[in-house]
Amino acid sequence: PLPSREGNRVIQFREALREAMCEEMRKDRRIFLMGEEVAQYNGAYKVSQGMLDEFGPQRIIDAPISENGFAGLAVGAAMYGLRPIIEFMSWSFSLVAADQLLNNVAKMLYMSGGQWGCPVVFRGNNGAGGQLGSTHSWTVESMFATVPGVKIAIPSCPADAKGLLKQAIRDPNPVIF
């Protein structure tokens, strides 16, 4: 990825994302990160590099390849009062979790009469990937953009990524990032 200026320093996208998550996790113990290869492998794109060492396996959690399962876990965790960040290795596979994203997390506040929100951030890589098959290279944001009850953030540079991710993590509603 191309570096970008943030203040007086050069920072890469993945560094900006990591900084945002770490800064928010230091402030709020309810926040945890879950996804495929986010812990032991430090993230498929090294976004979560070093986070397992700092926050431990209770807050940086490797999930099996089961997007529907860990997206559903996030809905329940958020209803319980936690603030999950769920990383999809590729947004192409978010469609496996479509029921969780379109029907559960997006509608929870409305369907519960305002009793339960779903402060979940679903974060991941989007678009064409180098040397990846067509199943890993979709751009799905237009499908989620029309879903009532979720917000979408698509940053264009590392500085925006850091600021928008911090706001998404703090948001009481679900954010697709």
Short mmCIF file of C-alpha atoms in Angstrom, two decimals:
data_model
loop_
_atom_site.label_atom_id
_atom_site.label_comp_id
_atom_site.label_asym_id
_atom_site.label_seq_id
_atom_site.Cartn_x
_atom_site.Cartn_y
_atom_site.Cartn_z
CA PRO A 1 0.00 0.00 0.00
CA LEU A 2 1.09 3.54 -0.65
CA PRO A 3 2.02 5.50 2.45
CA SER A 4 0.19 8.71 3.29
CA ARG A 5 0.94 11.69 5.46
CA GLU A 6 -0.74 11.87 8.83
CA GLY A 7 0.45 15.01 10.55
CA ASN A 8 4.21 15.11 10.16
CA ARG A 9 4.77 11.41 9.60
CA VAL A 10 4.28 8.87 6.86
CA ILE A 11 1.92 6.03 7.77
CA GLN A 12 0.57 3.04 5.86
CA PHE A 13 -3.09 2.02 5.80
CA ARG A 14 -2.52 -1.05 7.95
CA GLU A 15 -0.59 0.99 10.52
CA ALA A 16 -3.40 3.53 10.72
CA LEU A 17 -5.98 0.79 11.22
CA ARG A 18 -3.86 -0.91 13.89
CA GLU A 19 -3.28 2.35 15.74
CA ALA A 20 -7.00 3.13 15.73
CA MET A 21 -7.92 -0.29 17.11
CA CYS A 22 -5.15 -0.29 19.73
CA GLU A 23 -5.92 3.22 20.95
CA GLU A 24 -9.61 2.38 21.36
CA MET A 25 -8.90 -1.01 22.96
CA ARG A 26 -6.63 0.64 25.54
CA LYS A 27 -9.53 2.93 26.51
CA ASP A 28 -12.33 0.36 26.57
CA ARG A 29 -11.91 -3.22 27.78
CA ARG A 30 -15.21 -4.21 26.13
CA ILE A 31 -13.62 -4.01 22.68
CA PHE A 32 -12.22 -7.17 21.13
CA LEU A 33 -11.01 -8.19 17.66
CA MET A 34 -12.06 -11.46 16.06
CA GLY A 35 -11.44 -12.86 12.61
CA GLU A 36 -9.48 -15.32 10.56
CA GLU A 37 -5.74 -15.20 11.31
CA VAL A 38 -5.92 -11.98 13.36
CA ALA A 39 -4.05 -13.39 16.37
CA GLN A 40 -1.32 -15.98 15.76
CA TYR A 41 -0.61 -14.89 12.18
CA ASN A 42 -0.90 -11.14 12.98
CA GLY A 43 -3.62 -10.65 10.37
CA ALA A 44 -3.73 -11.72 6.76
CA TYR A 45 -2.57 -8.24 5.77
CA LYS A 46 -0.63 -7.65 9.03
CA VAL A 47 -3.20 -5.13 10.30
CA SER A 48 -3.31 -6.77 13.74
CA GLN A 49 0.45 -7.28 14.00
CA GLY A 50 1.54 -7.23 17.66
CA MET A 51 -1.99 -6.90 19.04
CA LEU A 52 -2.08 -10.44 20.45
CA ASP A 53 1.05 -9.68 22.49
CA GLU A 54 -0.46 -6.49 23.88
CA PHE A 55 -4.07 -7.52 24.47
CA GLY A 56 -3.88 -11.31 24.84
CA PRO A 57 -6.01 -14.15 23.48
CA GLN A 58 -9.17 -13.04 25.29
CA ARG A 59 -9.35 -9.88 23.16
CA ILE A 60 -7.53 -10.86 19.94
CA ILE A 61 -9.30 -14.00 18.79
CA ASP A 62 -8.60 -16.25 15.83
CA ALA A 63 -11.87 -17.51 14.38
CA PRO A 64 -12.41 -20.55 12.19
CA ILE A 65 -13.30 -19.99 8.55
CA SER A 66 -16.96 -19.50 9.37
CA GLU A 67 -18.03 -15.95 8.61
CA ASN A 68 -21.65 -16.64 9.51
CA GLY A 69 -20.56 -18.07 12.86
CA PHE A 70 -18.30 -15.27 14.02
CA ALA A 71 -20.61 -12.56 12.65
CA GLY A 72 -23.42 -14.13 14.67
CA LEU A 73 -21.19 -14.28 17.73
CA ALA A 74 -20.57 -10.54 17.29
CA VAL A 75 -24.31 -9.80 17.30
CA GLY A 76 -24.75 -11.70 20.57
CA ALA A 77 -21.64 -10.15 22.12
CA ALA A 78 -22.80 -6.64 21.21
CA MET A 79 -26.24 -7.30 22.67
CA TYR A 80 -24.48 -8.43 25.86
CA GLY A 81 -22.60 -5.12 26.09
CA LEU A 82 -19.31 -5.89 24.36
CA ARG A 83 -17.98 -3.98 21.36
CA PRO A 84 -16.63 -6.42 18.78
CA ILE A 85 -14.51 -5.59 15.77
CA ILE A 86 -15.00 -8.40 13.27
CA GLU A 87 -12.46 -8.72 10.49
CA PHE A 88 -13.45 -10.36 7.25
CA MET A 89 -10.30 -11.44 5.45
CA SER A 90 -12.12 -10.60 2.25
CA TRP A 91 -15.44 -8.78 1.93
CA SER A 92 -16.33 -11.27 -0.78
CA PHE A 93 -16.98 -13.79 1.97
CA SER A 94 -19.18 -11.44 3.97
CA LEU A 95 -22.00 -12.76 1.82
CA VAL A 96 -21.71 -16.02 3.75
CA ALA A 97 -22.78 -13.95 6.77
CA ALA A 98 -25.48 -12.03 4.90
CA ASP A 99 -28.25 -13.05 7.30
CA GLN A 100 -26.28 -11.71 10.26
CA LEU A 101 -25.41 -8.46 8.47
CA LEU A 102 -28.73 -7.79 6.74
CA ASN A 103 -31.27 -9.17 9.17
CA ASN A 104 -29.74 -9.36 12.63
CA VAL A 105 -27.20 -6.62 13.28
CA ALA A 106 -28.94 -4.07 11.05
CA LYS A 107 -32.39 -4.53 12.56
CA MET A 108 -31.66 -5.27 16.22
CA LEU A 109 -32.30 -1.77 17.54
CA TYR A 110 -35.59 -1.50 15.67
CA MET A 111 -36.80 -5.03 16.37
CA SER A 112 -36.05 -4.71 20.10
CA GLY A 113 -37.97 -1.47 20.44
CA GLY A 114 -34.74 0.39 21.19
CA GLN A 115 -33.66 -1.99 23.97
CA TRP A 116 -30.56 -3.44 22.27
CA GLY A 117 -28.20 -1.80 19.90
CA CYS A 118 -25.45 -3.60 18.07
CA PRO A 119 -22.17 -1.69 18.35
CA VAL A 120 -20.23 -3.94 15.97
CA VAL A 121 -17.61 -2.93 13.43
CA PHE A 122 -17.27 -5.30 10.49
CA ARG A 123 -13.90 -4.48 8.94
CA GLY A 124 -11.99 -5.91 6.06
CA ASN A 125 -10.22 -5.71 2.77
CA ASN A 126 -12.33 -4.90 -0.26
CA GLY A 127 -11.83 -5.00 -4.00
CA ALA A 128 -9.32 -6.61 -6.28
CA GLY A 129 -6.49 -8.43 -4.59
CA GLY A 130 -3.17 -9.13 -6.22
CA GLN A 131 -2.85 -12.77 -7.28
CA LEU A 132 -6.18 -13.66 -5.67
CA GLY A 133 -8.99 -15.49 -7.38
CA SER A 134 -12.25 -13.89 -8.40
CA THR A 135 -13.87 -15.19 -5.22
CA HIS A 136 -11.59 -12.86 -3.22
CA SER A 137 -11.96 -9.74 -5.33
CA TRP A 138 -15.53 -8.48 -5.13
CA THR A 139 -16.51 -4.97 -4.19
CA VAL A 140 -19.66 -5.44 -2.15
CA GLU A 141 -20.20 -2.03 -0.59
CA SER A 142 -23.03 -1.15 -2.98
CA MET A 143 -25.02 -4.16 -1.73
CA PHE A 144 -24.72 -3.04 1.89
CA ALA A 145 -25.21 0.68 1.17
CA THR A 146 -28.98 0.31 0.87
CA VAL A 147 -29.47 -1.67 4.10
CA PRO A 148 -31.27 0.39 6.75
CA GLY A 149 -29.66 0.23 10.17
CA VAL A 150 -25.99 0.05 9.21
CA LYS A 151 -23.45 2.71 8.39
CA ILE A 152 -20.68 2.29 5.86
CA ALA A 153 -17.25 3.90 6.01
CA ILE A 154 -14.86 3.64 3.07
CA PRO A 155 -11.69 5.63 3.79
CA SER A 156 -9.52 6.90 0.98
CA CYS A 157 -6.24 7.44 2.81
CA PRO A 158 -4.55 6.25 6.02
CA ALA A 159 -5.39 9.40 8.01
CA ASP A 160 -9.07 9.01 7.13
CA ALA A 161 -8.88 5.30 7.91
CA LYS A 162 -7.61 5.97 11.42
CA GLY A 163 -10.14 8.66 12.23
CA LEU A 164 -13.10 6.88 10.69
CA LEU A 165 -12.25 3.57 12.36
CA LYS A 166 -12.01 5.22 15.77
CA GLN A 167 -15.44 6.77 15.23
CA ALA A 168 -16.85 3.47 13.97
CA ILE A 169 -15.62 1.66 17.09
CA ARG A 170 -17.24 4.29 19.33
CA ASP A 171 -20.52 4.28 17.40
CA PRO A 172 -23.46 2.66 19.21
CA ASN A 173 -24.69 1.28 15.88
CA PRO A 174 -23.23 -1.27 13.45
CA VAL A 175 -20.65 0.00 10.97
CA ILE A 176 -19.37 -1.75 7.86
CA PHE A 177 -15.82 -0.55 7.35
#
